[in-house]
JSON list of C-alpha atoms in Angstrom, two decimals:
[
{"chain": "A", "resi": 1, "resn": "UNK", "atom": "CA", "xyz": [22.73, 34.27, -40.41]},
{"chain": "A", "resi": 2, "resn": "UNK", "atom": "CA", "xyz": [25.09, 35.59, -37.82]},
{"chain": "A", "resi": 3, "resn": "UNK", "atom": "CA", "xyz": [28.71, 34.58, -37.77]},
{"chain": "A", "resi": 4, "resn": "UNK", "atom": "CA", "xyz": [28.14, 32.26, -34.78]},
{"chain": "A", "resi": 5, "resn": "UNK", "atom": "CA", "xyz": [25.31, 30.30, -36.45]},
{"chain": "A", "resi": 6, "resn": "UNK", "atom": "CA", "xyz": [27.37, 29.93, -39.63]},
{"chain": "A", "resi": 7, "resn": "UNK", "atom": "CA", "xyz": [30.29, 28.70, -37.55]},
{"chain": "A", "resi": 8, "resn": "UNK", "atom": "CA", "xyz": [27.99, 26.25, -35.73]},
{"chain": "A", "resi": 9, "resn": "UNK", "atom": "CA", "xyz": [26.66, 24.88, -39.04]},
{"chain": "A", "resi": 10, "resn": "UNK", "atom": "CA", "xyz": [30.14, 24.51, -40.50]},
{"chain": "A", "resi": 11, "resn": "UNK", "atom": "CA", "xyz": [32.05, 23.45, -37.36]},
{"chain": "A", "resi": 12, "resn": "UNK", "atom": "CA", "xyz": [29.63, 22.10, -34.75]},
{"chain": "A", "resi": 13, "resn": "UNK", "atom": "CA", "xyz": [32.27, 20.86, -32.30]},
{"chain": "A", "resi": 14, "resn": "UNK", "atom": "CA", "xyz": [34.25, 24.10, -32.38]},
{"chain": "A", "resi": 15, "resn": "UNK", "atom": "CA", "xyz": [31.07, 26.13, -31.85]},
{"chain": "A", "resi": 16, "resn": "UNK", "atom": "CA", "xyz": [30.05, 23.97, -28.91]},
{"chain": "A", "resi": 17, "resn": "UNK", "atom": "CA", "xyz": [33.43, 24.43, -27.29]},
{"chain": "A", "resi": 18, "resn": "UNK", "atom": "CA", "xyz": [33.29, 28.18, -27.91]},
{"chain": "A", "resi": 19, "resn": "UNK", "atom": "CA", "xyz": [29.84, 28.51, -26.31]},
{"chain": "A", "resi": 20, "resn": "UNK", "atom": "CA", "xyz": [30.86, 26.29, -23.39]},
{"chain": "A", "resi": 21, "resn": "UNK", "atom": "CA", "xyz": [33.75, 28.63, -22.61]},
{"chain": "A", "resi": 22, "resn": "UNK", "atom": "CA", "xyz": [31.75, 31.82, -23.23]},
{"chain": "A", "resi": 23, "resn": "UNK", "atom": "CA", "xyz": [28.50, 32.95, -21.66]},
{"chain": "A", "resi": 24, "resn": "UNK", "atom": "CA", "xyz": [25.34, 30.89, -22.06]},
{"chain": "A", "resi": 25, "resn": "UNK", "atom": "CA", "xyz": [23.08, 32.25, -24.79]},
{"chain": "A", "resi": 26, "resn": "UNK", "atom": "CA", "xyz": [19.74, 30.98, -23.46]},
{"chain": "A", "resi": 27, "resn": "UNK", "atom": "CA", "xyz": [18.18, 30.61, -20.02]},
{"chain": "A", "resi": 28, "resn": "UNK", "atom": "CA", "xyz": [18.59, 27.17, -18.49]},
{"chain": "A", "resi": 29, "resn": "UNK", "atom": "CA", "xyz": [15.06, 26.96, -17.02]},
{"chain": "A", "resi": 30, "resn": "UNK", "atom": "CA", "xyz": [11.78, 28.28, -18.34]},
{"chain": "A", "resi": 31, "resn": "UNK", "atom": "CA", "xyz": [10.50, 31.49, -16.77]},
{"chain": "A", "resi": 32, "resn": "UNK", "atom": "CA", "xyz": [7.58, 31.16, -14.38]},
{"chain": "A", "resi": 33, "resn": "UNK", "atom": "CA", "xyz": [4.50, 33.27, -14.95]},
{"chain": "A", "resi": 34, "resn": "UNK", "atom": "CA", "xyz": [4.82, 36.75, -13.47]},
{"chain": "A", "resi": 35, "resn": "UNK", "atom": "CA", "xyz": [1.89, 36.40, -11.02]},
{"chain": "A", "resi": 36, "resn": "UNK", "atom": "CA", "xyz": [3.36, 33.25, -9.41]},
{"chain": "A", "resi": 37, "resn": "UNK", "atom": "CA", "xyz": [6.91, 34.64, -9.41]},
{"chain": "A", "resi": 38, "resn": "UNK", "atom": "CA", "xyz": [5.96, 37.90, -7.72]},
{"chain": "A", "resi": 39, "resn": "UNK", "atom": "CA", "xyz": [3.38, 36.34, -5.40]},
{"chain": "A", "resi": 40, "resn": "UNK", "atom": "CA", "xyz": [0.55, 38.46, -6.79]},
{"chain": "A", "resi": 41, "resn": "UNK", "atom": "CA", "xyz": [-2.27, 38.64, -4.24]},
{"chain": "A", "resi": 42, "resn": "UNK", "atom": "CA", "xyz": [-4.91, 38.28, -6.96]},
{"chain": "A", "resi": 43, "resn": "UNK", "atom": "CA", "xyz": [-3.64, 34.82, -7.91]},
{"chain": "A", "resi": 44, "resn": "UNK", "atom": "CA", "xyz": [-5.20, 31.97, -5.94]},
{"chain": "A", "resi": 45, "resn": "UNK", "atom": "CA", "xyz": [-2.19, 29.76, -6.75]},
{"chain": "A", "resi": 46, "resn": "UNK", "atom": "CA", "xyz": [0.19, 32.25, -5.15]},
{"chain": "A", "resi": 47, "resn": "UNK", "atom": "CA", "xyz": [-1.79, 32.18, -1.89]},
{"chain": "A", "resi": 48, "resn": "UNK", "atom": "CA", "xyz": [-2.34, 28.44, -1.57]},
{"chain": "A", "resi": 49, "resn": "UNK", "atom": "CA", "xyz": [0.90, 26.82, -2.74]},
{"chain": "A", "resi": 50, "resn": "UNK", "atom": "CA", "xyz": [4.26, 26.75, -0.90]},
{"chain": "A", "resi": 51, "resn": "UNK", "atom": "CA", "xyz": [6.45, 29.06, -2.98]},
{"chain": "A", "resi": 52, "resn": "UNK", "atom": "CA", "xyz": [10.02, 29.88, -2.01]},
{"chain": "A", "resi": 53, "resn": "UNK", "atom": "CA", "xyz": [11.66, 33.31, -2.29]},
{"chain": "A", "resi": 54, "resn": "UNK", "atom": "CA", "xyz": [12.84, 32.44, -5.80]},
{"chain": "A", "resi": 55, "resn": "UNK", "atom": "CA", "xyz": [9.25, 31.79, -6.87]},
{"chain": "A", "resi": 56, "resn": "UNK", "atom": "CA", "xyz": [9.61, 28.06, -7.49]},
{"chain": "A", "resi": 57, "resn": "UNK", "atom": "CA", "xyz": [7.25, 25.45, -6.08]},
{"chain": "A", "resi": 58, "resn": "UNK", "atom": "CA", "xyz": [9.29, 22.75, -4.37]},
{"chain": "A", "resi": 59, "resn": "UNK", "atom": "CA", "xyz": [8.34, 19.16, -5.23]},
{"chain": "A", "resi": 60, "resn": "UNK", "atom": "CA", "xyz": [8.73, 16.51, -2.54]},
{"chain": "A", "resi": 61, "resn": "UNK", "atom": "CA", "xyz": [8.64, 12.87, -3.57]},
{"chain": "A", "resi": 62, "resn": "UNK", "atom": "CA", "xyz": [6.46, 10.42, -1.68]},
{"chain": "A", "resi": 63, "resn": "UNK", "atom": "CA", "xyz": [9.61, 8.65, -0.65]},
{"chain": "A", "resi": 64, "resn": "UNK", "atom": "CA", "xyz": [11.05, 11.72, 1.09]},
{"chain": "A", "resi": 65, "resn": "UNK", "atom": "CA", "xyz": [7.72, 12.49, 2.76]},
{"chain": "A", "resi": 66, "resn": "UNK", "atom": "CA", "xyz": [7.73, 9.09, 4.43]},
{"chain": "A", "resi": 67, "resn": "UNK", "atom": "CA", "xyz": [11.09, 9.13, 6.24]},
{"chain": "A", "resi": 68, "resn": "UNK", "atom": "CA", "xyz": [13.62, 11.52, 7.76]},
{"chain": "A", "resi": 69, "resn": "UNK", "atom": "CA", "xyz": [15.41, 12.89, 4.70]},
{"chain": "A", "resi": 70, "resn": "UNK", "atom": "CA", "xyz": [16.60, 16.24, 6.17]},
{"chain": "A", "resi": 71, "resn": "UNK", "atom": "CA", "xyz": [15.54, 18.18, 3.06]},
{"chain": "A", "resi": 72, "resn": "UNK", "atom": "CA", "xyz": [17.26, 15.80, 0.63]},
{"chain": "A", "resi": 73, "resn": "UNK", "atom": "CA", "xyz": [15.32, 14.41, -2.30]},
{"chain": "A", "resi": 74, "resn": "UNK", "atom": "CA", "xyz": [15.69, 12.85, -5.73]},
{"chain": "A", "resi": 75, "resn": "UNK", "atom": "CA", "xyz": [17.45, 15.23, -8.14]},
{"chain": "A", "resi": 76, "resn": "UNK", "atom": "CA", "xyz": [17.89, 14.93, -11.89]},
{"chain": "A", "resi": 77, "resn": "UNK", "atom": "CA", "xyz": [20.95, 15.64, -13.98]},
{"chain": "A", "resi": 78, "resn": "UNK", "atom": "CA", "xyz": [23.12, 14.29, -16.75]},
{"chain": "A", "resi": 79, "resn": "UNK", "atom": "CA", "xyz": [25.69, 11.57, -17.21]},
{"chain": "A", "resi": 80, "resn": "UNK", "atom": "CA", "xyz": [28.42, 13.16, -19.31]},
{"chain": "A", "resi": 81, "resn": "UNK", "atom": "CA", "xyz": [30.49, 10.76, -21.36]},
{"chain": "A", "resi": 82, "resn": "UNK", "atom": "CA", "xyz": [34.02, 11.30, -22.64]},
{"chain": "A", "resi": 83, "resn": "UNK", "atom": "CA", "xyz": [32.58, 12.67, -25.90]},
{"chain": "A", "resi": 84, "resn": "UNK", "atom": "CA", "xyz": [30.42, 15.11, -23.84]},
{"chain": "A", "resi": 85, "resn": "UNK", "atom": "CA", "xyz": [27.23, 13.33, -24.87]},
{"chain": "A", "resi": 86, "resn": "UNK", "atom": "CA", "xyz": [24.67, 13.93, -22.12]},
{"chain": "A", "resi": 87, "resn": "UNK", "atom": "CA", "xyz": [22.14, 11.34, -21.02]},
{"chain": "A", "resi": 88, "resn": "UNK", "atom": "CA", "xyz": [19.56, 11.94, -18.31]},
{"chain": "A", "resi": 89, "resn": "UNK", "atom": "CA", "xyz": [19.97, 10.33, -14.89]},
{"chain": "A", "resi": 90, "resn": "UNK", "atom": "CA", "xyz": [18.70, 10.69, -11.33]},
{"chain": "A", "resi": 91, "resn": "UNK", "atom": "CA", "xyz": [20.69, 11.35, -8.19]},
{"chain": "A", "resi": 92, "resn": "UNK", "atom": "CA", "xyz": [19.11, 9.52, -5.28]},
{"chain": "A", "resi": 93, "resn": "UNK", "atom": "CA", "xyz": [19.71, 10.38, -1.60]},
{"chain": "A", "resi": 94, "resn": "UNK", "atom": "CA", "xyz": [21.81, 8.05, 0.54]},
{"chain": "A", "resi": 95, "resn": "UNK", "atom": "CA", "xyz": [18.91, 6.36, 2.37]},
{"chain": "A", "resi": 96, "resn": "UNK", "atom": "CA", "xyz": [18.97, 3.40, 4.69]},
{"chain": "A", "resi": 97, "resn": "UNK", "atom": "CA", "xyz": [16.80, 1.91, 7.41]},
{"chain": "A", "resi": 98, "resn": "UNK", "atom": "CA", "xyz": [18.25, 2.47, 10.86]},
{"chain": "A", "resi": 99, "resn": "UNK", "atom": "CA", "xyz": [17.15, 2.21, 14.47]},
{"chain": "A", "resi": 100, "resn": "UNK", "atom": "CA", "xyz": [17.82, 5.37, 16.48]},
{"chain": "A", "resi": 101, "resn": "UNK", "atom": "CA", "xyz": [17.50, 5.76, 20.25]},
{"chain": "A", "resi": 102, "resn": "UNK", "atom": "CA", "xyz": [14.93, 8.17, 21.72]},
{"chain": "A", "resi": 103, "resn": "UNK", "atom": "CA", "xyz": [15.72, 9.29, 25.28]},
{"chain": "A", "resi": 104, "resn": "UNK", "atom": "CA", "xyz": [12.18, 10.49, 26.04]},
{"chain": "A", "resi": 105, "resn": "UNK", "atom": "CA", "xyz": [10.51, 7.30, 24.79]},
{"chain": "A", "resi": 106, "resn": "UNK", "atom": "CA", "xyz": [13.40, 5.18, 26.14]},
{"chain": "A", "resi": 107, "resn": "UNK", "atom": "CA", "xyz": [13.35, 2.89, 23.09]},
{"chain": "A", "resi": 108, "resn": "UNK", "atom": "CA", "xyz": [14.92, 2.33, 19.71]},
{"chain": "A", "resi": 109, "resn": "UNK", "atom": "CA", "xyz": [12.79, 3.75, 16.87]},
{"chain": "A", "resi": 110, "resn": "UNK", "atom": "CA", "xyz": [13.11, 2.50, 13.28]},
{"chain": "A", "resi": 111, "resn": "UNK", "atom": "CA", "xyz": [13.37, 5.12, 10.50]},
{"chain": "A", "resi": 112, "resn": "UNK", "atom": "CA", "xyz": [14.13, 5.49, 6.82]},
{"chain": "A", "resi": 113, "resn": "UNK", "atom": "CA", "xyz": [16.81, 8.17, 7.02]},
{"chain": "A", "resi": 114, "resn": "UNK", "atom": "CA", "xyz": [19.71, 9.69, 5.10]},
{"chain": "A", "resi": 115, "resn": "UNK", "atom": "CA", "xyz": [23.34, 10.08, 6.09]},
{"chain": "A", "resi": 116, "resn": "UNK", "atom": "CA", "xyz": [22.85, 13.85, 6.39]},
{"chain": "A", "resi": 117, "resn": "UNK", "atom": "CA", "xyz": [19.98, 13.23, 8.84]},
{"chain": "A", "resi": 118, "resn": "UNK", "atom": "CA", "xyz": [22.34, 11.22, 11.06]},
{"chain": "A", "resi": 119, "resn": "UNK", "atom": "CA", "xyz": [24.78, 14.14, 11.10]},
{"chain": "A", "resi": 120, "resn": "UNK", "atom": "CA", "xyz": [21.93, 16.54, 11.88]},
{"chain": "A", "resi": 121, "resn": "UNK", "atom": "CA", "xyz": [20.72, 14.31, 14.73]},
{"chain": "A", "resi": 122, "resn": "UNK", "atom": "CA", "xyz": [24.23, 14.35, 16.24]},
{"chain": "A", "resi": 123, "resn": "UNK", "atom": "CA", "xyz": [24.43, 18.12, 15.81]},
{"chain": "A", "resi": 124, "resn": "UNK", "atom": "CA", "xyz": [21.02, 18.68, 17.45]},
{"chain": "A", "resi": 125, "resn": "UNK", "atom": "CA", "xyz": [22.03, 16.58, 20.45]},
{"chain": "A", "resi": 126, "resn": "UNK", "atom": "CA", "xyz": [19.88, 13.51, 19.88]},
{"chain": "A", "resi": 127, "resn": "UNK", "atom": "CA", "xyz": [16.82, 12.26, 18.03]},
{"chain": "A", "resi": 128, "resn": "UNK", "atom": "CA", "xyz": [14.33, 14.00, 20.34]},
{"chain": "A", "resi": 129, "resn": "UNK", "atom": "CA", "xyz": [15.90, 17.44, 19.88]},
{"chain": "A", "resi": 130, "resn": "UNK", "atom": "CA", "xyz": [16.14, 16.92, 16.12]},
{"chain": "A", "resi": 131, "resn": "UNK", "atom": "CA", "xyz": [12.47, 15.94, 15.78]},
{"chain": "A", "resi": 132, "resn": "UNK", "atom": "CA", "xyz": [11.29, 18.83, 17.96]},
{"chain": "A", "resi": 133, "resn": "UNK", "atom": "CA", "xyz": [13.43, 21.55, 16.33]},
{"chain": "A", "resi": 134, "resn": "UNK", "atom": "CA", "xyz": [13.85, 20.53, 12.69]},
{"chain": "A", "resi": 135, "resn": "UNK", "atom": "CA", "xyz": [11.80, 22.30, 10.02]},
{"chain": "A", "resi": 136, "resn": "UNK", "atom": "CA", "xyz": [12.03, 19.23, 7.77]},
{"chain": "A", "resi": 137, "resn": "UNK", "atom": "CA", "xyz": [9.83, 17.02, 10.01]},
{"chain": "A", "resi": 138, "resn": "UNK", "atom": "CA", "xyz": [6.31, 17.67, 8.73]},
{"chain": "A", "resi": 139, "resn": "UNK", "atom": "CA", "xyz": [4.78, 14.27, 7.96]},
{"chain": "A", "resi": 140, "resn": "UNK", "atom": "CA", "xyz": [5.38, 10.54, 7.84]},
{"chain": "A", "resi": 141, "resn": "UNK", "atom": "CA", "xyz": [7.47, 8.50, 10.27]},
{"chain": "A", "resi": 142, "resn": "UNK", "atom": "CA", "xyz": [9.07, 11.57, 11.83]},
{"chain": "A", "resi": 143, "resn": "UNK", "atom": "CA", "xyz": [5.77, 13.26, 12.63]},
{"chain": "A", "resi": 144, "resn": "UNK", "atom": "CA", "xyz": [4.33, 10.10, 14.21]},
{"chain": "A", "resi": 145, "resn": "UNK", "atom": "CA", "xyz": [7.31, 9.77, 16.57]},
{"chain": "A", "resi": 146, "resn": "UNK", "atom": "CA", "xyz": [7.35, 13.53, 17.24]},
{"chain": "A", "resi": 147, "resn": "UNK", "atom": "CA", "xyz": [3.71, 13.35, 18.41]},
{"chain": "A", "resi": 148, "resn": "UNK", "atom": "CA", "xyz": [4.56, 10.37, 20.64]},
{"chain": "A", "resi": 149, "resn": "UNK", "atom": "CA", "xyz": [7.48, 12.33, 22.16]},
{"chain": "A", "resi": 150, "resn": "UNK", "atom": "CA", "xyz": [5.29, 15.39, 22.80]},
{"chain": "A", "resi": 151, "resn": "UNK", "atom": "CA", "xyz": [2.60, 13.22, 24.43]},
{"chain": "A", "resi": 152, "resn": "UNK", "atom": "CA", "xyz": [5.19, 11.50, 26.65]},
{"chain": "A", "resi": 153, "resn": "UNK", "atom": "CA", "xyz": [6.71, 14.87, 27.65]},
{"chain": "A", "resi": 154, "resn": "UNK", "atom": "CA", "xyz": [3.25, 16.20, 28.57]},
{"chain": "A", "resi": 155, "resn": "UNK", "atom": "CA", "xyz": [2.56, 13.04, 30.59]},
{"chain": "A", "resi": 156, "resn": "UNK", "atom": "CA", "xyz": [5.90, 13.40, 32.43]},
{"chain": "A", "resi": 157, "resn": "UNK", "atom": "CA", "xyz": [5.08, 17.07, 33.20]},
{"chain": "A", "resi": 158, "resn": "UNK", "atom": "CA", "xyz": [1.71, 16.08, 34.67]},
{"chain": "A", "resi": 159, "resn": "UNK", "atom": "CA", "xyz": [3.31, 13.38, 36.81]},
{"chain": "A", "resi": 160, "resn": "UNK", "atom": "CA", "xyz": [5.97, 15.78, 38.10]},
{"chain": "A", "resi": 161, "resn": "UNK", "atom": "CA", "xyz": [3.32, 18.48, 38.78]},
{"chain": "A", "resi": 162, "resn": "UNK", "atom": "CA", "xyz": [1.24, 15.94, 40.75]},
{"chain": "A", "resi": 163, "resn": "UNK", "atom": "CA", "xyz": [4.32, 14.86, 42.73]},
{"chain": "A", "resi": 164, "resn": "UNK", "atom": "CA", "xyz": [5.09, 18.52, 43.58]},
{"chain": "A", "resi": 165, "resn": "UNK", "atom": "CA", "xyz": [1.48, 19.12, 44.67]},
{"chain": "A", "resi": 166, "resn": "UNK", "atom": "CA", "xyz": [1.52, 16.02, 46.95]},
{"chain": "A", "resi": 167, "resn": "UNK", "atom": "CA", "xyz": [4.70, 17.03, 48.76]}
]
C-alpha cells in the first residue's frame, strides 16, 4: 500500500479532503476509442456520425429536437448536500411555450423555446433572421417555420419581379 491508500483506509474524510484540494488522480470521463477520437478514415463510425473537435458524439434529446432550444439540452450532474454526499440529478433547460411574431409571414407563430433563444432572437434582429441564420435550427418546429419563411420570400421575389417586368 502507498501512504495515501493507508491514509484513506484509516482516515477516509481527511483523505477525501486532501484529494479534493490536490490534483485529481483519475480521469473524470472514460477515454473514447482511438479511431473515433482521431477521426480515422477507415472507421465507418467516424465518417457517418456527427463528431465534434473533441471527439465526442453530441446527444440531442427528442425534446430539444422539437422546439427552438438554441443549443441547450438536458444535462446531468450532482446534488451536493452539506455532508458532501452526491446524488444524481438533471438540469433541465428553461423552456416555455411562447408566441413570437414573424415579419415575413405577418403572424404570430407558437414555439417551445428557451430563455436563451429569446435573447438570441433579439440579438439576431427578429425571429426571421434567427431562423435563417442560426446553426441550431435543423429540425422540428423551427425547420417547419423556416421553410414557410423561405417559400414566402421566394413568392414575394416572384411578385416583385413580375411587377418590375410589367412596368
